[in-house]
Every structure is written in structure tokens, then in C-alpha cells.
PDB file of N, CA and C in Angstrom:
ATOM      1  N   MET A 615     -19.422  63.445 -83.718  1.00 90.00           N
ATOM      2  CA  MET A 615     -19.923  64.578 -84.454  1.00 90.00           C
ATOM      3  C   MET A 615     -21.004  64.098 -85.410  1.00 90.00           C
ATOM      4  N   LYS A 616     -22.091  64.861 -85.484  1.00 93.00           N
ATOM      5  CA  LYS A 616     -23.187  64.549 -86.398  1.00 93.00           C
ATOM      6  C   LYS A 616     -23.472  65.776 -87.254  1.00 93.00           C
ATOM      7  N   ALA A 617     -23.915  65.556 -88.469  1.00 96.00           N
ATOM      8  CA  ALA A 617     -24.309  66.644 -89.358  1.00 96.00           C
ATOM      9  C   ALA A 617     -25.419  66.146 -90.274  1.00 96.00           C
ATOM     10  N   SER A 618     -26.339  67.059 -90.622  1.00 94.00           N
ATOM     11  CA  SER A 618     -27.388  66.684 -91.570  1.00 94.00           C
ATOM     12  C   SER A 618     -27.790  67.891 -92.408  1.00 94.00           C
ATOM     13  N   TYR A 619     -28.304  67.597 -93.602  1.00 95.00           N
ATOM     14  CA  TYR A 619     -28.840  68.619 -94.498  1.00 95.00           C
ATOM     15  C   TYR A 619     -30.139  68.086 -95.067  1.00 95.00           C
ATOM     16  N   ILE A 620     -31.176  68.904 -95.043  1.00 89.00           N
ATOM     17  CA  ILE A 620     -32.476  68.498 -95.571  1.00 89.00           C
ATOM     18  C   ILE A 620     -32.975  69.574 -96.517  1.00 89.00           C
ATOM     19  N   ALA A 621     -33.382  69.184 -97.719  1.00 88.00           N
ATOM     20  CA  ALA A 621     -34.039  70.082 -98.671  1.00 88.00           C
ATOM     21  C   ALA A 621     -35.471  69.592 -98.795  1.00 88.00           C
ATOM     22  N   ARG A 622     -36.425  70.386 -98.350  1.00 84.00           N
ATOM     23  CA  ARG A 622     -37.825  69.947 -98.315  1.00 84.00           C
ATOM     24  C   ARG A 622     -38.590  70.484 -99.510  1.00 84.00           C
ATOM     25  N   LYS A 623     -39.357  69.596-100.137  1.00 83.00           N
ATOM     26  CA  LYS A 623     -40.215  69.963-101.264  1.00 83.00           C
ATOM     27  C   LYS A 623     -41.623  69.462-100.995  1.00 83.00           C
ATOM     28  N   ILE A 624     -42.588  70.228-101.416  1.00 82.00           N
ATOM     29  CA  ILE A 624     -43.989  69.810-101.351  1.00 82.00           C
ATOM     30  C   ILE A 624     -44.574  69.997-102.742  1.00 82.00           C
ATOM     31  N   GLY A 625     -45.005  68.901-103.338  1.00 84.00           N
ATOM     32  CA  GLY A 625     -45.571  68.972-104.684  1.00 84.00           C
ATOM     33  C   GLY A 625     -44.609  69.518-105.720  1.00 84.00           C
ATOM     34  N   GLY A 626     -43.313  69.247-105.565  1.00 81.00           N
ATOM     35  CA  GLY A 626     -42.319  69.716-106.517  1.00 81.00           C
ATOM     36  C   GLY A 626     -41.802  71.113-106.236  1.00 81.00           C
ATOM     37  N   ASP A 627     -42.431  71.849-105.323  1.00 82.00           N
ATOM     38  CA  ASP A 627     -41.985  73.199-104.970  1.00 82.00           C
ATOM     39  C   ASP A 627     -41.078  73.154-103.741  1.00 82.00           C
ATOM     40  N   LYS A 628     -39.941  73.824-103.823  1.00 80.00           N
ATOM     41  CA  LYS A 628     -39.015  73.888-102.693  1.00 80.00           C
ATOM     42  C   LYS A 628     -39.608  74.792-101.612  1.00 80.00           C
ATOM     43  N   VAL A 629     -39.679  74.289-100.367  1.00 81.00           N
ATOM     44  CA  VAL A 629     -40.254  75.079 -99.277  1.00 81.00           C
ATOM     45  C   VAL A 629     -39.231  75.436 -98.203  1.00 81.00           C
ATOM     46  N   GLY A 630     -38.073  74.777 -98.188  1.00 84.00           N
ATOM     47  CA  GLY A 630     -37.067  75.131 -97.191  1.00 84.00           C
ATOM     48  C   GLY A 630     -35.868  74.212 -97.177  1.00 84.00           C
ATOM     49  N   ASN A 631     -34.798  74.696 -96.531  1.00 88.00           N
ATOM     50  CA  ASN A 631     -33.574  73.931 -96.329  1.00 88.00           C
ATOM     51  C   ASN A 631     -33.241  73.944 -94.850  1.00 88.00           C
ATOM     52  N   GLN A 632     -32.753  72.829 -94.334  1.00 89.00           N
ATOM     53  CA  GLN A 632     -32.358  72.759 -92.926  1.00 89.00           C
ATOM     54  C   GLN A 632     -30.972  72.150 -92.806  1.00 89.00           C
ATOM     55  N   VAL A 633     -30.129  72.760 -91.962  1.00 93.00           N
ATOM     56  CA  VAL A 633     -28.791  72.267 -91.667  1.00 93.00           C
ATOM     57  C   VAL A 633     -28.705  72.083 -90.161  1.00 93.00           C
ATOM     58  N   ALA A 634     -28.145  70.961 -89.716  1.00 94.00           N
ATOM     59  CA  ALA A 634     -27.998  70.701 -88.279  1.00 94.00           C
ATOM     60  C   ALA A 634     -26.620  70.115 -88.002  1.00 94.00           C
ATOM     61  N   LEU A 635     -26.035  70.534 -86.873  1.00 97.00           N
ATOM     62  CA  LEU A 635     -24.758  70.020 -86.415  1.00 97.00           C
ATOM     63  C   LEU A 635     -24.897  69.630 -84.954  1.00 97.00           C
ATOM     64  N   GLY A 636     -24.272  68.538 -84.572  1.00 97.00           N
ATOM     65  CA  GLY A 636     -24.382  68.112 -83.184  1.00 97.00           C
ATOM     66  C   GLY A 636     -23.247  67.194 -82.786  1.00 97.00           C
ATOM     67  N   GLY A 637     -23.200  66.931 -81.500  1.00 97.00           N
ATOM     68  CA  GLY A 637     -22.168  66.048 -81.004  1.00 97.00           C
ATOM     69  C   GLY A 637     -22.585  65.367 -79.716  1.00 97.00           C
ATOM     70  N   VAL A 638     -21.914  64.256 -79.414  1.00 97.00           N
ATOM     71  CA  VAL A 638     -22.156  63.485 -78.195  1.00 97.00           C
ATOM     72  C   VAL A 638     -20.807  63.272 -77.525  1.00 97.00           C
ATOM     73  N   TYR A 639     -20.769  63.470 -76.215  1.00 97.00           N
ATOM     74  CA  TYR A 639     -19.544  63.244 -75.445  1.00 97.00           C
ATOM     75  C   TYR A 639     -19.852  62.263 -74.328  1.00 97.00           C
ATOM     76  N   ASP A 640     -19.142  61.147 -74.303  1.00 97.00           N
ATOM     77  CA  ASP A 640     -19.339  60.136 -73.267  1.00 97.00           C
ATOM     78  C   ASP A 640     -18.631  60.541 -71.988  1.00 97.00           C
ATOM     79  N   LEU A 641     -19.399  60.622 -70.903  1.00 97.00           N
ATOM     80  CA  LEU A 641     -18.832  60.901 -69.587  1.00 97.00           C
ATOM     81  C   LEU A 641     -18.379  59.615 -68.899  1.00 97.00           C
ATOM     82  N   SER A 642     -19.094  58.541 -69.181  1.00 97.00           N
ATOM     83  CA  SER A 642     -18.759  57.228 -68.640  1.00 97.00           C
ATOM     84  C   SER A 642     -19.340  56.176 -69.580  1.00 97.00           C
ATOM     85  N   LYS A 643     -19.291  54.931 -69.160  1.00 96.00           N
ATOM     86  CA  LYS A 643     -19.807  53.835 -69.975  1.00 96.00           C
ATOM     87  C   LYS A 643     -21.317  53.976 -70.227  1.00 96.00           C
ATOM     88  N   ARG A 644     -22.064  54.547 -69.250  1.00 97.00           N
ATOM     89  CA  ARG A 644     -23.517  54.630 -69.359  1.00 97.00           C
ATOM     90  C   ARG A 644     -24.064  56.049 -69.422  1.00 97.00           C
ATOM     91  N   THR A 645     -23.226  57.062 -69.328  1.00 98.00           N
ATOM     92  CA  THR A 645     -23.707  58.453 -69.294  1.00 98.00           C
ATOM     93  C   THR A 645     -23.014  59.282 -70.367  1.00 98.00           C
ATOM     94  N   SER A 646     -23.794  60.095 -71.063  1.00 97.00           N
ATOM     95  CA  SER A 646     -23.238  60.986 -72.079  1.00 97.00           C
ATOM     96  C   SER A 646     -24.012  62.305 -72.092  1.00 97.00           C
ATOM     97  N   VAL A 647     -23.387  63.329 -72.637  1.00 98.00           N
ATOM     98  CA  VAL A 647     -24.044  64.620 -72.845  1.00 98.00           C
ATOM     99  C   VAL A 647     -24.089  64.856 -74.352  1.00 98.00           C
ATOM    100  N   TYR A 648     -25.092  65.615 -74.791  1.00 97.00           N
ATOM    101  CA  TYR A 648     -25.225  65.877 -76.221  1.00 97.00           C
ATOM    102  C   TYR A 648     -25.683  67.311 -76.443  1.00 97.00           C
ATOM    103  N   ALA A 649     -25.413  67.816 -77.643  1.00 97.00           N
ATOM    104  CA  ALA A 649     -25.846  69.148 -78.048  1.00 97.00           C
ATOM    105  C   ALA A 649     -26.070  69.136 -79.557  1.00 97.00           C
ATOM    106  N   THR A 650     -27.083  69.860 -80.002  1.00 95.00           N
ATOM    107  CA  THR A 650     -27.405  69.981 -81.428  1.00 95.00           C
ATOM    108  C   THR A 650     -27.863  71.408 -81.726  1.00 95.00           C
ATOM    109  N   TYR A 651     -27.418  71.959 -82.859  1.00 95.00           N
ATOM    110  CA  TYR A 651     -27.848  73.288 -83.315  1.00 95.00           C
ATOM    111  C   TYR A 651     -28.394  73.124 -84.729  1.00 95.00           C
ATOM    112  N   SER A 652     -29.534  73.757 -85.009  1.00 92.00           N
ATOM    113  CA  SER A 652     -30.175  73.609 -86.307  1.00 92.00           C
ATOM    114  C   SER A 652     -30.686  74.956 -86.814  1.00 92.00           C
ATOM    115  N   VAL A 653     -30.563  75.160 -88.128  1.00 90.00           N
ATOM    116  CA  VAL A 653     -31.093  76.359 -88.786  1.00 90.00           C
ATOM    117  C   VAL A 653     -31.937  75.902 -89.968  1.00 90.00           C
ATOM    118  N   LEU A 654     -33.167  76.413 -90.035  1.00 86.00           N
ATOM    119  CA  LEU A 654     -34.074  76.098 -91.136  1.00 86.00           C
ATOM    120  C   LEU A 654     -34.408  77.396 -91.856  1.00 86.00           C
ATOM    121  N   LYS A 655     -34.126  77.469 -93.156  1.00 85.00           N
ATOM    122  CA  LYS A 655     -34.432  78.661 -93.948  1.00 85.00           C
ATOM    123  C   LYS A 655     -35.659  78.368 -94.798  1.00 85.00           C
ATOM    124  N   ASN A 656     -36.724  79.135 -94.567  1.00 81.00           N
ATOM    125  CA  ASN A 656     -37.957  78.986 -95.329  1.00 81.00           C
ATOM    126  C   ASN A 656     -37.892  79.771 -96.629  1.00 81.00           C
ATOM    127  N   GLU A 657     -38.510  79.234 -97.656  1.00 75.00           N
ATOM    128  CA  GLU A 657     -38.707  79.978 -98.899  1.00 75.00           C
ATOM    129  C   GLU A 657     -39.925  80.882 -98.710  1.00 75.00           C
ATOM    130  N   VAL A 658     -40.069  81.870 -99.582  1.00 71.00           N
ATOM    131  CA  VAL A 658     -41.218  82.773 -99.513  1.00 71.00           C
ATOM    132  C   VAL A 658     -42.501  81.956 -99.625  1.00 71.00           C
ATOM    133  N   GLY A 659     -43.428  82.171 -98.704  1.00 68.00           N
ATOM    134  CA  GLY A 659     -44.689  81.442 -98.700  1.00 68.00           C
ATOM    135  C   GLY A 659     -44.692  80.190 -97.852  1.00 68.00           C
ATOM    136  N   SER A 660     -43.530  79.829 -97.280  1.00 69.00           N
ATOM    137  CA  SER A 660     -43.445  78.651 -96.424  1.00 69.00           C
ATOM    138  C   SER A 660     -43.170  79.096 -94.992  1.00 69.00           C
ATOM    139  N   GLY A 661     -43.777  78.431 -94.016  1.00 68.00           N
ATOM    140  CA  GLY A 661     -43.629  78.830 -92.627  1.00 68.00           C
ATOM    141  C   GLY A 661     -43.295  77.685 -91.699  1.00 68.00           C
ATOM    142  N   LEU A 662     -42.298  76.862 -92.037  1.00 71.00           N
ATOM    143  CA  LEU A 662     -41.880  75.751 -91.178  1.00 71.00           C
ATOM    144  C   LEU A 662     -41.054  76.281 -90.014  1.00 71.00           C
ATOM    145  N   SER A 663     -40.966  75.516 -88.921  1.00 70.00           N
ATOM    146  CA  SER A 663     -40.138  75.930 -87.792  1.00 70.00           C
ATOM    147  C   SER A 663     -39.375  74.734 -87.231  1.00 70.00           C
ATOM    148  N   VAL A 664     -38.282  75.019 -86.524  1.00 73.00           N
ATOM    149  CA  VAL A 664     -37.469  74.001 -85.876  1.00 73.00           C
ATOM    150  C   VAL A 664     -38.082  73.691 -84.518  1.00 73.00           C
ATOM    151  N   GLY A 665     -38.278  72.417 -84.221  1.00 68.00           N
ATOM    152  CA  GLY A 665     -38.796  72.018 -82.910  1.00 68.00           C
ATOM    153  C   GLY A 665     -40.167  72.589 -82.623  1.00 68.00           C
ATOM    154  N   SER A 666     -40.357  73.044 -81.402  1.00 62.00           N
ATOM    155  CA  SER A 666     -41.655  73.593 -80.992  1.00 62.00           C
ATOM    156  C   SER A 666     -41.526  75.097 -80.785  1.00 62.00           C
ATOM    157  N   ALA A 667     -41.033  75.803 -81.785  1.00 57.00           N
ATOM    158  CA  ALA A 667     -40.841  77.252 -81.695  1.00 57.00           C
ATOM    159  C   ALA A 667     -42.153  77.944 -81.352  1.00 57.00           C
ATOM    160  N   ALA A 668     -42.088  78.951 -80.490  1.00 54.00           N
ATOM    161  CA  ALA A 668     -43.283  79.629 -79.988  1.00 54.00           C
ATOM    162  C   ALA A 668     -43.939  80.541 -81.029  1.00 54.00           C
ATOM    163  N   ALA A 669     -43.141  81.157 -81.895  1.00 53.00           N
ATOM    164  CA  ALA A 669     -43.717  82.059 -82.894  1.00 53.00           C
ATOM    165  C   ALA A 669     -44.559  81.258 -83.875  1.00 53.00           C
ATOM    166  N   SER A 670     -45.638  81.848 -84.354  1.00 56.00           N
ATOM    167  CA  SER A 670     -46.563  81.111 -85.206  1.00 56.00           C
ATOM    168  C   SER A 670     -46.361  81.357 -86.693  1.00 56.00           C
ATOM    169  N   ASP A 671     -45.539  82.350 -87.073  1.00 59.00           N
ATOM    170  CA  ASP A 671     -45.385  82.652 -88.492  1.00 59.00           C
ATOM    171  C   ASP A 671     -43.915  82.871 -88.848  1.00 59.00           C
ATOM    172  N   PHE A 672     -43.309  81.873 -89.490  1.00 59.00           N
ATOM    173  CA  PHE A 672     -41.930  81.959 -89.944  1.00 59.00           C
ATOM    174  C   PHE A 672     -41.880  82.104 -91.467  1.00 59.00           C
ATOM    175  N   THR A 673     -42.947  82.563 -92.091  1.00 64.00           N
ATOM    176  CA  THR A 673     -43.035  82.642 -93.546  1.00 64.00           C
ATOM    177  C   THR A 673     -41.868  83.438 -94.128  1.00 64.00           C
ATOM    178  N   GLY A 674     -41.050  82.759 -94.930  1.00 65.00           N
ATOM    179  CA  GLY A 674     -39.910  83.384 -95.590  1.00 65.00           C
ATOM    180  C   GLY A 674     -38.754  83.717 -94.662  1.00 65.00           C
ATOM    181  N   LEU A 675     -38.773  83.272 -93.407  1.00 77.00           N
ATOM    182  CA  LEU A 675     -37.735  83.599 -92.433  1.00 77.00           C
ATOM    183  C   LEU A 675     -36.928  82.367 -92.038  1.00 77.00           C
ATOM    184  N   LYS A 676     -35.920  82.591 -91.184  1.00 81.00           N
ATOM    185  CA  LYS A 676     -35.133  81.492 -90.633  1.00 81.00           C
ATOM    186  C   LYS A 676     -35.667  81.123 -89.255  1.00 81.00           C
ATOM    187  N   SER A 677     -35.658  79.843 -88.953  1.00 80.00           N
ATOM    188  CA  SER A 677     -35.989  79.338 -87.629  1.00 80.00           C
ATOM    189  C   SER A 677     -34.746  78.617 -87.122  1.00 80.00           C
ATOM    190  N   LYS A 678     -34.342  78.915 -85.875  1.00 85.00           N
ATOM    191  CA  LYS A 678     -33.133  78.316 -85.311  1.00 85.00           C
ATOM    192  C   LYS A 678     -33.481  77.579 -84.028  1.00 85.00           C
ATOM    193  N   GLY A 679     -32.751  76.519 -83.740  1.00 87.00           N
ATOM    194  CA  GLY A 679     -32.986  75.765 -82.521  1.00 87.00           C
ATOM    195  C   GLY A 679     -31.699  75.199 -81.954  1.00 87.00           C
ATOM    196  N   PHE A 680     -31.669  75.058 -80.622  1.00 91.00           N
ATOM    197  CA  PHE A 680     -30.509  74.515 -79.928  1.00 91.00           C
ATOM    198  C   PHE A 680     -31.008  73.624 -78.812  1.00 91.00           C
ATOM    199  N   GLU A 681     -30.413  72.449 -78.677  1.00 92.00           N
ATOM    200  CA  GLU A 681     -30.802  71.553 -77.600  1.00 92.00           C
ATOM    201  C   GLU A 681     -29.560  70.963 -76.950  1.00 92.00           C
ATOM    202  N   THR A 682     -29.661  70.718 -75.659  1.00 96.00           N
ATOM    203  CA  THR A 682     -28.610  70.029 -74.920  1.00 96.00           C
ATOM    204  C   THR A 682     -29.281  69.045 -73.970  1.00 96.00           C
ATOM    205  N   GLY A 683     -28.539  68.059 -73.551  1.00 97.00           N
ATOM    206  CA  GLY A 683     -29.115  67.102 -72.615  1.00 97.00           C
ATOM    207  C   GLY A 683     -28.098  66.113 -72.104  1.00 97.00           C
ATOM    208  N   VAL A 684     -28.561  65.327 -71.153  1.00 98.00           N
ATOM    209  CA  VAL A 684     -27.770  64.262 -70.550  1.00 98.00           C
ATOM    210  C   VAL A 684     -28.533  62.957 -70.750  1.00 98.00           C
ATOM    211  N   LYS A 685     -27.844  61.929 -71.178  1.00 97.00           N
ATOM    212  CA  LYS A 685     -28.451  60.613 -71.364  1.00 97.00           C
ATOM    213  C   LYS A 685     -27.777  59.629 -70.427  1.00 97.00           C
ATOM    214  N   HIS A 686     -28.580  58.904 -69.676  1.00 97.00           N
ATOM    215  CA  HIS A 686     -28.046  57.880 -68.778  1.00 97.00           C
ATOM    216  C   HIS A 686     -28.823  56.585 -68.997  1.00 97.00           C
ATOM    217  N   THR A 687     -28.133  55.499 -69.184  1.00 95.00           N
ATOM    218  CA  THR A 687     -28.753  54.187 -69.389  1.00 95.00           C
ATOM    219  C   THR A 687     -28.726  53.411 -68.081  1.00 95.00           C
ATOM    220  N   PHE A 688     -29.888  52.955 -67.642  1.00 94.00           N
ATOM    221  CA  PHE A 688     -30.002  52.213 -66.384  1.00 94.00           C
ATOM    222  C   PHE A 688     -29.879  50.721 -66.621  1.00 94.00           C
TER     223      PHE A 688
END
């Protein structure tokens, strides 16, 4: 299980908070699956986004992201 919290400031002004939760499950010695969910809350006047979100303006809104994948080591 993984968790993170980020409070972002630019020039002393708070621009957003991000919380992420994720986990990794080993299928075998060399293969695992993973998943992560993240929410970023922008302050008024800030327009950050999670990952490569398609929308261009998140000013004062929340941006959410979810990823899953398989990792295999050769």
C-alpha cells in the first residue's frame, strides 16, 4: 500500500493539495500489477491537473486520475 499528500505553494501562495493512494500486488517473482488513484484540489486562480488530463482549464476545480498496469522484469 502506498499513500502520499502534497501541498503545493508558488511564491508563498497555496495553489493546491494532492492526495494519492495506490497498491502493488505480486503475481509472481517477476510480475506484479499496480493501481493508483489521485485527487488534486486547486485553489481559486490555480489550474493544475493530474497526469495528462485532456481538459485545459481546472482553475479552482478538482482533477482526478486513475492508473493501472502490469510490470514484468525480464
